[in-house]
Short mmCIF file of C-alpha atoms and ligand atoms in Angstrom, two decimals:
data_model
loop_
_atom_site.label_atom_id
_atom_site.label_comp_id
_atom_site.label_asym_id
_atom_site.label_seq_id
_atom_site.Cartn_x
_atom_site.Cartn_y
_atom_site.Cartn_z
CA MET A 1 258.08 149.08 10.02
CA SER A 2 261.77 149.30 10.30
CA GLN A 3 264.49 147.40 12.03
CA ALA A 4 268.22 147.95 12.17
CA ARG A 5 269.35 145.71 9.35
CA SER A 6 271.76 145.74 6.45
CA HIS A 7 271.02 147.55 3.20
CA TRP A 8 272.61 147.51 -0.23
CA SER A 9 275.26 150.20 -0.58
CA ASN A 10 273.43 151.70 -3.55
CA ARG A 11 270.90 151.05 -6.26
CA TRP A 12 273.47 149.49 -8.58
CA THR A 13 274.47 146.78 -6.16
CA PHE A 14 270.80 145.92 -5.67
CA MET A 15 270.37 145.70 -9.43
CA LEU A 16 273.50 143.59 -9.86
CA ALA A 17 272.45 141.24 -7.07
CA THR A 18 268.88 140.84 -8.33
CA ALA A 19 270.07 140.42 -11.90
CA GLY A 20 272.56 137.92 -10.45
CA SER A 21 269.68 136.02 -8.90
CA ALA A 22 267.68 136.10 -12.12
CA ILE A 23 270.49 135.20 -14.51
CA GLY A 24 271.38 131.60 -13.80
CA LEU A 25 271.12 128.04 -15.01
CA GLY A 26 267.60 128.96 -16.08
CA ASN A 27 268.95 131.30 -18.75
CA ILE A 28 271.95 129.37 -19.87
CA TRP A 29 271.03 125.74 -19.42
CA LYS A 30 267.24 125.65 -19.52
CA PHE A 31 266.25 128.47 -21.88
CA PRO A 32 268.36 127.39 -24.87
CA TYR A 33 267.28 123.75 -24.62
CA MET A 34 263.64 124.69 -24.08
CA THR A 35 263.89 126.91 -27.16
CA GLY A 36 265.44 124.00 -29.02
CA VAL A 37 262.76 121.56 -27.92
CA ASN A 38 259.83 123.94 -28.42
CA GLY A 39 260.59 124.83 -32.02
CA GLY A 40 262.76 127.94 -31.65
CA SER A 41 261.40 131.37 -32.43
CA ALA A 42 257.77 130.71 -31.44
CA PHE A 43 258.87 129.86 -27.93
CA VAL A 44 261.14 132.93 -27.75
CA LEU A 45 258.31 135.20 -28.78
CA VAL A 46 255.88 133.84 -26.23
CA PHE A 47 258.54 133.95 -23.53
CA LEU A 48 259.18 137.64 -24.24
CA ALA A 49 255.47 138.37 -23.97
CA CYS A 50 255.30 136.48 -20.64
CA ILE A 51 258.22 138.46 -19.23
CA ALA A 52 256.62 141.76 -20.26
CA ILE A 53 253.04 141.01 -19.25
CA VAL A 54 253.43 138.86 -16.15
CA GLY A 55 257.11 138.94 -15.19
CA ILE A 56 257.80 142.65 -14.85
CA PRO A 57 254.60 143.53 -12.91
CA LEU A 58 255.22 140.61 -10.55
CA MET A 59 258.81 141.58 -10.03
CA MET A 60 257.65 145.09 -9.10
CA CYS A 61 255.15 143.50 -6.75
CA GLU A 62 257.71 141.31 -5.00
CA ILE A 63 260.31 144.06 -4.59
CA MET A 64 257.56 146.36 -3.30
CA LEU A 65 256.45 143.82 -0.69
CA GLY A 66 260.02 143.30 0.49
CA ARG A 67 260.92 146.93 0.71
CA ARG A 68 257.77 147.88 2.55
CA ALA A 69 258.18 145.04 5.05
CA GLN A 70 261.94 145.48 5.65
CA ARG A 71 261.99 141.92 6.96
CA ASN A 72 262.58 138.38 5.76
CA PRO A 73 259.67 136.97 3.67
CA ILE A 74 257.90 135.13 6.52
CA ASP A 75 257.91 137.95 9.07
CA GLY A 76 257.48 140.38 6.19
CA MET A 77 254.24 138.84 4.94
CA HIS A 78 253.03 138.64 8.53
CA ALA A 79 253.78 142.31 9.18
CA LEU A 80 252.27 143.45 5.88
CA ALA A 81 249.12 141.43 6.54
CA GLN A 82 248.83 143.08 9.94
CA GLU A 83 249.26 146.49 8.40
CA ALA A 84 246.53 145.69 5.87
CA GLY A 85 244.25 144.34 8.60
CA SER A 86 244.12 140.85 7.07
CA SER A 87 244.85 137.33 8.20
CA ARG A 88 248.22 136.44 9.68
CA HIS A 89 248.09 133.27 7.61
CA TRP A 90 249.63 135.24 4.74
CA LYS A 91 252.91 134.41 6.38
CA TRP A 92 252.57 130.92 4.91
CA VAL A 93 253.42 132.42 1.54
CA GLY A 94 256.80 133.24 3.04
CA VAL A 95 257.12 129.79 4.58
CA MET A 96 256.41 128.09 1.26
CA GLY A 97 258.92 130.34 -0.49
CA LEU A 98 261.58 129.56 2.06
CA PHE A 99 261.15 125.82 1.53
CA ALA A 100 260.99 126.28 -2.24
CA GLY A 101 264.41 127.97 -2.11
CA ILE A 102 265.91 125.15 -0.07
CA LEU A 103 264.42 122.51 -2.38
CA ILE A 104 265.52 124.32 -5.54
CA LEU A 105 269.08 124.63 -4.27
CA ALA A 106 269.18 120.88 -3.68
CA PHE A 107 268.94 120.13 -7.41
CA TYR A 108 270.40 123.42 -8.61
CA SER A 109 273.59 122.61 -6.76
CA VAL A 110 273.86 119.20 -8.37
CA ILE A 111 273.61 120.68 -11.87
CA ALA A 112 275.97 123.50 -10.92
CA GLY A 113 278.35 120.73 -9.80
CA TRP A 114 278.20 119.26 -13.32
CA ILE A 115 279.15 122.71 -14.61
CA LEU A 116 282.20 122.87 -12.32
CA HIS A 117 283.23 119.42 -13.54
CA TYR A 118 282.89 120.58 -17.14
CA VAL A 119 285.12 123.61 -16.46
CA VAL A 120 287.85 121.17 -15.49
CA GLU A 121 287.10 118.81 -18.39
CA ALA A 122 287.25 121.68 -20.88
CA ALA A 123 290.56 122.85 -19.39
CA ARG A 124 292.02 119.33 -19.65
CA GLY A 125 291.30 119.38 -23.37
CA SER A 126 288.80 116.52 -23.11
CA PHE A 127 286.55 118.07 -25.77
CA ILE A 128 289.18 117.92 -28.50
CA GLY A 129 288.12 115.59 -31.27
CA MET A 130 285.02 114.51 -29.38
CA ASP A 131 282.23 112.92 -31.40
CA GLY A 132 278.60 112.44 -30.45
CA GLU A 133 279.14 108.99 -29.04
CA ARG A 134 282.08 109.93 -26.87
CA ALA A 135 280.35 113.07 -25.61
CA ALA A 136 277.31 111.06 -24.60
CA SER A 137 279.26 108.28 -22.94
CA ALA A 138 281.49 110.74 -21.04
CA PHE A 139 278.37 112.44 -19.70
CA GLN A 140 276.68 109.15 -18.81
CA GLN A 141 279.78 107.88 -17.08
CA PHE A 142 280.01 111.01 -15.02
CA LEU A 143 276.34 110.75 -14.00
CA ALA A 144 276.88 107.13 -13.01
CA SER A 145 279.47 108.05 -10.38
CA PRO A 146 277.87 109.16 -7.10
CA VAL A 147 281.23 109.99 -5.54
CA GLU A 148 282.24 112.36 -8.28
CA LEU A 149 278.84 114.02 -8.36
CA ALA A 150 278.92 114.41 -4.58
CA LEU A 151 282.35 116.00 -4.70
CA TRP A 152 281.27 118.77 -7.05
CA HIS A 153 277.94 119.23 -5.31
CA THR A 154 279.74 119.63 -1.98
CA MET A 155 282.02 122.21 -3.49
CA PHE A 156 279.15 124.24 -4.90
CA ILE A 157 277.21 124.17 -1.62
CA GLY A 158 280.35 125.36 0.14
CA MET A 159 280.83 128.22 -2.35
CA THR A 160 277.21 129.29 -1.97
CA LEU A 161 276.84 129.19 1.78
CA GLY A 162 280.34 130.61 2.18
CA VAL A 163 279.13 133.81 0.52
CA VAL A 164 275.80 133.93 2.35
CA ALA A 165 277.55 133.46 5.71
CA ARG A 166 279.42 136.72 5.18
CA GLY A 167 276.25 138.78 5.12
CA VAL A 168 274.61 141.27 2.79
CA ASN A 169 277.47 143.68 2.24
CA ALA A 170 280.61 141.61 2.66
CA GLY A 171 279.03 138.50 1.10
CA LEU A 172 276.15 138.97 -1.33
CA GLU A 173 277.12 142.42 -2.53
CA GLN A 174 280.81 141.72 -2.87
CA ALA A 175 280.30 138.46 -4.74
CA ASN A 176 277.86 140.00 -7.19
CA LYS A 177 280.12 142.99 -7.76
CA ILE A 178 282.87 140.70 -8.97
CA LEU A 179 280.95 137.86 -10.59
CA MET A 180 278.34 139.78 -12.59
CA PRO A 181 280.67 142.13 -14.50
CA SER A 182 282.93 139.13 -15.20
CA LEU A 183 279.92 137.25 -16.50
CA PHE A 184 278.98 140.07 -18.89
CA ALA A 185 282.58 140.36 -20.10
CA ILE A 186 282.85 136.62 -20.79
CA LEU A 187 279.52 136.70 -22.58
CA LEU A 188 280.79 139.41 -24.94
CA VAL A 189 283.94 137.41 -25.70
CA LEU A 190 281.88 134.29 -26.41
CA LEU A 191 279.49 136.17 -28.63
CA GLY A 192 282.35 137.65 -30.61
CA TYR A 193 283.79 134.17 -30.94
CA SER A 194 280.62 132.48 -32.05
CA MET A 195 279.97 135.36 -34.45
CA SER A 196 283.30 134.78 -36.13
CA VAL A 197 283.43 130.99 -36.19
CA GLY A 198 279.80 129.94 -35.73
CA ASP A 199 276.80 130.04 -38.02
CA PHE A 200 275.36 133.25 -36.66
CA HIS A 201 272.84 133.61 -39.41
CA ALA A 202 271.30 130.21 -38.79
CA ALA A 203 271.14 130.93 -35.06
CA LEU A 204 269.34 134.23 -35.60
CA HIS A 205 267.00 132.61 -38.05
CA PHE A 206 266.24 129.78 -35.64
CA MET A 207 265.56 132.11 -32.73
CA PHE A 208 263.86 135.06 -34.36
CA THR A 209 261.87 134.04 -37.43
CA PRO A 210 258.42 133.71 -35.95
CA ASP A 211 256.43 130.70 -36.98
CA PHE A 212 253.07 131.09 -35.35
CA SER A 213 252.00 127.60 -36.22
CA LYS A 214 254.37 126.42 -33.50
CA VAL A 215 252.75 128.51 -30.75
CA THR A 216 251.04 125.59 -29.03
CA PRO A 217 249.43 125.65 -25.55
CA THR A 218 252.39 123.65 -24.27
CA ALA A 219 254.84 126.22 -25.60
CA VAL A 220 252.83 129.05 -24.02
CA LEU A 221 252.57 127.44 -20.61
CA SER A 222 256.12 126.26 -20.42
CA ALA A 223 257.20 129.77 -21.42
CA LEU A 224 255.09 131.23 -18.64
CA GLY A 225 256.45 128.81 -16.05
CA HIS A 226 259.95 129.53 -17.22
CA ALA A 227 259.38 133.29 -16.95
CA PHE A 228 258.85 132.76 -13.20
CA PHE A 229 261.89 130.62 -12.73
CA SER A 230 264.06 132.84 -14.86
CA LEU A 231 263.16 136.02 -12.97
CA SER A 232 263.43 134.20 -9.60
CA LEU A 233 259.83 135.10 -8.80
CA GLY A 234 257.39 133.60 -6.34
CA MET A 235 259.63 132.36 -3.55
CA GLY A 236 260.78 135.44 -1.69
CA ALA A 237 264.30 135.71 -3.12
CA VAL A 238 263.44 138.98 -4.83
CA MET A 239 261.42 139.97 -1.78
CA VAL A 240 264.31 139.52 0.62
CA TYR A 241 266.60 141.41 -1.76
CA GLY A 242 263.94 144.15 -1.90
CA SER A 243 263.93 144.26 1.89
CA TYR A 244 267.56 145.42 1.80
CA LEU A 245 266.66 148.23 -0.61
CA GLN A 246 266.63 151.89 0.37
CA ARG A 247 263.47 153.90 0.15
CA HIS A 248 264.34 156.34 -2.63
CA VAL A 249 265.07 153.81 -5.38
CA SER A 250 262.50 153.49 -8.21
CA ILE A 251 261.08 149.99 -8.13
CA ALA A 252 259.50 150.20 -11.58
CA ARG A 253 262.64 151.28 -13.38
CA THR A 254 264.90 148.78 -11.62
CA SER A 255 262.44 145.93 -12.31
CA ILE A 256 262.45 146.74 -16.01
CA TYR A 257 266.25 146.88 -16.15
CA ILE A 258 266.57 143.56 -14.32
CA ALA A 259 264.04 141.84 -16.57
CA LEU A 260 265.78 143.26 -19.65
CA ALA A 261 269.20 142.10 -18.47
CA ASP A 262 267.83 138.64 -17.69
CA THR A 263 266.11 138.30 -21.05
CA LEU A 264 269.04 139.71 -22.98
CA VAL A 265 271.49 137.30 -21.39
CA GLY A 266 269.18 134.37 -22.17
CA LEU A 267 268.87 135.44 -25.79
CA LEU A 268 272.56 136.20 -26.29
CA VAL A 269 273.67 132.93 -24.74
CA GLY A 270 271.09 131.16 -26.88
CA ILE A 271 272.46 132.82 -30.03
CA ALA A 272 276.04 131.99 -29.08
CA ILE A 273 275.19 128.34 -28.40
CA PHE A 274 273.05 127.77 -31.48
CA ALA A 275 275.59 129.49 -33.76
CA LEU A 276 278.14 126.88 -32.66
CA VAL A 277 275.63 124.05 -32.82
CA PHE A 278 274.51 124.89 -36.36
CA ALA A 279 278.03 125.49 -37.65
CA ASN A 280 278.77 121.89 -36.68
CA HIS A 281 275.51 120.51 -38.06
CA LEU A 282 274.43 119.34 -34.62
CA GLU A 283 270.95 118.91 -33.24
CA PRO A 284 269.40 122.02 -31.52
CA GLY A 285 266.59 120.05 -29.89
CA ALA A 286 268.73 117.73 -27.78
CA GLY A 287 267.05 118.70 -24.51
CA PRO A 288 268.79 119.00 -21.13
CA GLY A 289 271.99 117.51 -22.55
CA LEU A 290 272.41 120.42 -24.98
CA ILE A 291 275.29 122.12 -23.16
CA PHE A 292 276.78 118.90 -21.76
CA GLN A 293 276.64 116.63 -24.78
CA THR A 294 276.14 118.75 -27.86
CA LEU A 295 278.19 121.85 -27.12
CA PRO A 296 281.44 120.05 -26.17
CA ILE A 297 281.45 118.44 -29.63
CA ALA A 298 281.27 121.90 -31.17
CA PHE A 299 284.04 123.27 -28.94
CA GLY A 300 286.20 120.24 -29.64
CA ARG A 301 286.10 120.84 -33.38
CA MET A 302 286.66 124.58 -33.44
CA PRO A 303 289.73 126.81 -33.26
CA MET A 304 290.43 127.97 -29.71
CA GLY A 305 287.75 125.55 -28.57
CA THR A 306 289.53 124.64 -25.35
CA ILE A 307 289.83 128.15 -24.00
CA MET A 308 286.36 129.09 -25.22
CA GLY A 309 284.93 125.94 -23.65
CA VAL A 310 286.51 126.86 -20.33
CA LEU A 311 285.19 130.41 -20.59
CA PHE A 312 281.71 129.15 -21.40
CA PHE A 313 281.51 126.85 -18.39
CA VAL A 314 283.05 129.49 -16.10
CA LEU A 315 280.31 131.86 -17.26
CA VAL A 316 277.65 129.29 -16.40
CA ALA A 317 279.27 128.62 -13.02
CA PHE A 318 279.27 132.32 -12.13
CA ALA A 319 275.64 132.65 -13.19
CA ALA A 320 274.64 129.62 -11.10
CA TRP A 321 276.58 130.85 -8.08
CA THR A 322 274.92 134.28 -7.91
CA SER A 323 271.49 132.64 -8.27
CA ALA A 324 272.17 129.99 -5.66
CA ILE A 325 273.06 132.67 -3.12
CA SER A 326 269.60 134.17 -3.50
CA LEU A 327 267.92 130.78 -3.11
CA VAL A 328 269.05 130.41 0.50
CA GLU A 329 269.11 134.05 1.57
CA PRO A 330 265.42 134.04 2.66
CA ALA A 331 265.99 131.00 4.91
CA VAL A 332 269.25 132.27 6.35
CA ALA A 333 267.77 135.74 6.96
CA TRP A 334 264.74 134.21 8.67
CA ILE A 335 266.79 132.00 11.00
CA THR A 336 269.19 134.82 11.83
CA GLU A 337 266.36 137.25 12.56
CA ASN A 338 264.38 134.75 14.65
CA SER A 339 266.85 132.69 16.62
CA ARG A 340 270.00 133.02 18.60
CA LEU A 341 272.02 131.60 15.74
CA ASN A 342 274.19 134.10 13.94
CA ARG A 343 274.48 134.29 10.15
CA LYS A 344 277.37 131.89 9.95
CA GLN A 345 275.61 129.25 12.03
CA SER A 346 272.36 129.68 10.09
CA ALA A 347 274.29 129.29 6.84
CA TRP A 348 275.85 126.07 8.15
CA LEU A 349 272.44 124.73 9.09
CA ILE A 350 270.90 125.41 5.70
CA GLY A 351 274.07 124.24 3.99
CA ILE A 352 273.89 120.87 5.72
CA ALA A 353 270.19 120.47 4.94
CA ASP A 354 270.77 121.29 1.28
CA TRP A 355 273.84 119.10 1.10
CA LEU A 356 271.85 116.11 2.34
CA LEU A 357 268.94 116.77 0.00
CA GLY A 358 271.38 117.21 -2.85
CA ILE A 359 272.92 113.81 -2.12
CA ALA A 360 269.48 112.25 -2.58
CA VAL A 361 269.11 114.17 -5.83
CA LEU A 362 272.43 113.05 -7.24
CA LEU A 363 271.77 109.45 -6.27
CA SER A 364 268.66 109.62 -8.41
CA PHE A 365 270.98 109.69 -11.43
CA ASN A 366 272.51 106.35 -10.51
CA LEU A 367 271.90 104.16 -7.42
CA TRP A 368 268.43 105.50 -6.69
CA GLN A 369 267.44 105.74 -10.34
CA ASP A 370 264.33 103.65 -9.84
CA ILE A 371 262.89 105.49 -6.86
CA ARG A 372 259.67 107.23 -7.84
CA LEU A 373 258.14 110.06 -5.82
CA LEU A 374 255.40 112.48 -6.90
CA PHE A 375 253.63 111.89 -10.23
CA GLY A 376 255.79 108.84 -10.84
CA LEU A 377 258.87 111.02 -11.25
CA GLY A 378 262.37 110.40 -9.93
CA ILE A 379 263.85 112.50 -7.11
CA PHE A 380 265.47 115.11 -9.33
CA ASP A 381 262.43 115.57 -11.57
CA THR A 382 260.06 115.61 -8.60
CA LEU A 383 261.92 118.49 -6.97
CA ASP A 384 262.20 120.37 -10.24
CA LYS A 385 258.52 119.99 -11.12
CA LEU A 386 257.26 120.56 -7.59
CA THR A 387 259.13 123.83 -7.20
CA THR A 388 259.13 125.37 -10.65
CA THR A 389 255.69 124.41 -11.82
CA ILE A 390 253.80 124.43 -8.53
CA MET A 391 255.48 126.28 -5.66
CA LEU A 392 256.85 129.29 -7.54
CA PRO A 393 253.68 130.05 -9.52
CA LEU A 394 251.58 129.49 -6.39
CA GLY A 395 253.81 131.86 -4.42
CA GLY A 396 253.54 134.42 -7.22
CA LEU A 397 249.77 134.02 -7.31
CA CYS A 398 249.48 134.65 -3.57
CA MET A 399 251.75 137.68 -3.70
CA ALA A 400 249.79 139.17 -6.61
CA VAL A 401 246.47 138.57 -4.88
CA PHE A 402 247.75 140.01 -1.62
CA ALA A 403 249.21 143.15 -3.22
CA GLY A 404 246.31 143.62 -5.63
CA TRP A 405 243.33 142.85 -3.40
CA TYR A 406 244.37 143.12 0.24
CA MET A 407 246.98 145.84 0.65
CA LYS A 408 245.85 149.43 1.02
CA THR A 409 246.04 151.18 -2.33
CA SER A 410 247.71 154.18 -0.74
CA HIS A 411 250.49 152.04 0.71
CA VAL A 412 251.17 150.31 -2.57
CA ALA A 413 251.08 153.55 -4.54
CA GLU A 414 253.42 155.23 -2.06
CA GLU A 415 255.92 152.40 -2.35
CA LEU A 416 255.80 152.15 -6.16
CA ASP A 417 255.72 155.89 -6.78
CA ILE A 418 254.80 155.77 -10.49
CA SER A 419 252.44 157.87 -12.62
CA PRO A 420 248.71 157.34 -12.01
CA LEU A 421 248.28 155.78 -15.44
CA ALA A 422 251.18 153.37 -14.98
CA TYR A 423 249.86 152.52 -11.54
CA ARG A 424 246.41 151.71 -12.90
CA ALA A 425 247.91 149.47 -15.58
CA TRP A 426 250.10 147.71 -13.02
CA ARG A 427 247.22 147.20 -10.62
CA PHE A 428 244.98 145.79 -13.34
CA THR A 429 247.68 143.32 -14.31
CA ILE A 430 248.40 142.23 -10.78
CA ARG A 431 244.71 141.85 -9.92
CA TYR A 432 243.53 140.06 -13.05
CA ILE A 433 246.10 139.16 -15.68
CA SER A 434 248.79 137.58 -13.49
CA PRO A 435 246.38 135.49 -11.38
CA LEU A 436 244.54 134.31 -14.49
CA ALA A 437 247.75 133.40 -16.25
CA ILE A 438 248.92 131.41 -13.24
CA VAL A 439 245.61 129.65 -12.80
CA ALA A 440 245.85 128.72 -16.49
CA ILE A 441 249.19 127.01 -15.79
CA PHE A 442 247.62 124.98 -13.02
CA LEU A 443 244.57 123.99 -15.02
CA TYR A 444 246.77 122.94 -17.85
CA LEU A 445 248.98 120.92 -15.56
CA THR A 446 246.10 119.05 -14.07
CA GLY A 447 244.98 118.18 -17.57
CA LEU A 448 241.81 120.27 -17.50
CA LEU A 449 242.74 122.48 -20.42
N1 LIG B 501 266.48 132.61 -11.76
C1 LIG B 501 267.37 131.51 -11.59
C2 LIG B 501 267.75 130.96 -12.93
O1 LIG B 501 267.20 131.41 -13.97
O2 LIG B 501 268.56 130.07 -12.99
C3 LIG B 501 266.81 130.42 -10.72
C4 LIG B 501 266.20 130.89 -9.44
C5 LIG B 501 266.98 131.60 -8.52
C6 LIG B 501 264.87 130.68 -9.20
C7 LIG B 501 266.40 132.10 -7.38
C8 LIG B 501 264.27 131.17 -8.06
C9 LIG B 501 265.05 131.87 -7.16
F1 LIG B 501 264.51 132.33 -6.10
#
């Protein structure tokens, strides 16, 4: 099963790119506010368990599927199903993933646009002397302006598809090689800063003193759903990255490193944010507005707040950018490999589709505020819920079932190349634990639990 196609230059670039996909708005925007809303340490603890028990085995599974197939997720699932002697309908897993990526980018890009706007606001010194009221009204005013939102959204779509159009080596690899090390460097600076001026102790206490009474079913299931989103699992992004991976690289070891990097960044950003929040006696459980409404107040009151504010939002922008690239790579790879369009044209096509969808999403914050789609939710929330709580877990479930129950054991073992004991543990997880955990999410969501 091989085709002449691009590959990562080496194992490190694969790891950087996959970590780039994993580390994104999920870690920096969602994880801290979910921790804040779900009572702190209990949520962190459950999240860590979800990453270890479900996340890492599934990441191994998805990379394995991609590398064995050496194709985009749709053709890849088709080819693997043929090899296993099972139904060609498995390709629908790839199809669903491809659409999930396009739908996620539609709202991801809108939020990433807010981040770009906040880079500029921080640089203009708008945070200085900001109080809660002003922070909230500045944010509301921004959300009320479709033109401004569209401007930043357009810019982010352009940045994303611009990279994807350049291909695996000149685009994806090059971007990740620059953006990821910069991201880590900025993170260290911010940590040092929040350690010296923030309330580090309170942040650590909030995030790491376990209080088991707060481990509710809701906390468990939202942690599990977030583990998927955070590791970019279930939609073929990791699979398509795995399909550019050379044969000799250890899938198990790289998966563990990527999951560790993803988790560590989430935790460190969380600590940095909460240290600033607590030092200013602000509210940790503010929800999605945490970094847009609460954090600017903290930056505005602290020494060097302007420069640190800029650095913070640049960090978030870099993280979002490297994730966004991976959201559309499956679609662009599929079109390029199946039509006469070249990469650039495919990127334009997907870019236009996502731009249009994104416009609908950003209008749902103002002019189309009252439009209700699925489950009585607005456009933004519908896309978010549909993808992160249904499509990604469903994709992950199908991949686990396919790898665990349908693929030939010898093929899987050959691809994973781990000790017999580790293999047995992995297989048990992928056959029973991961599917059960995912089914639990669904049952819970439909109110049966
Ligand atoms: N993992 C990304 C984040 O945490 O922000 C989001 C994401 C990227 C999800 C790519 C899924 C994906 F395929």
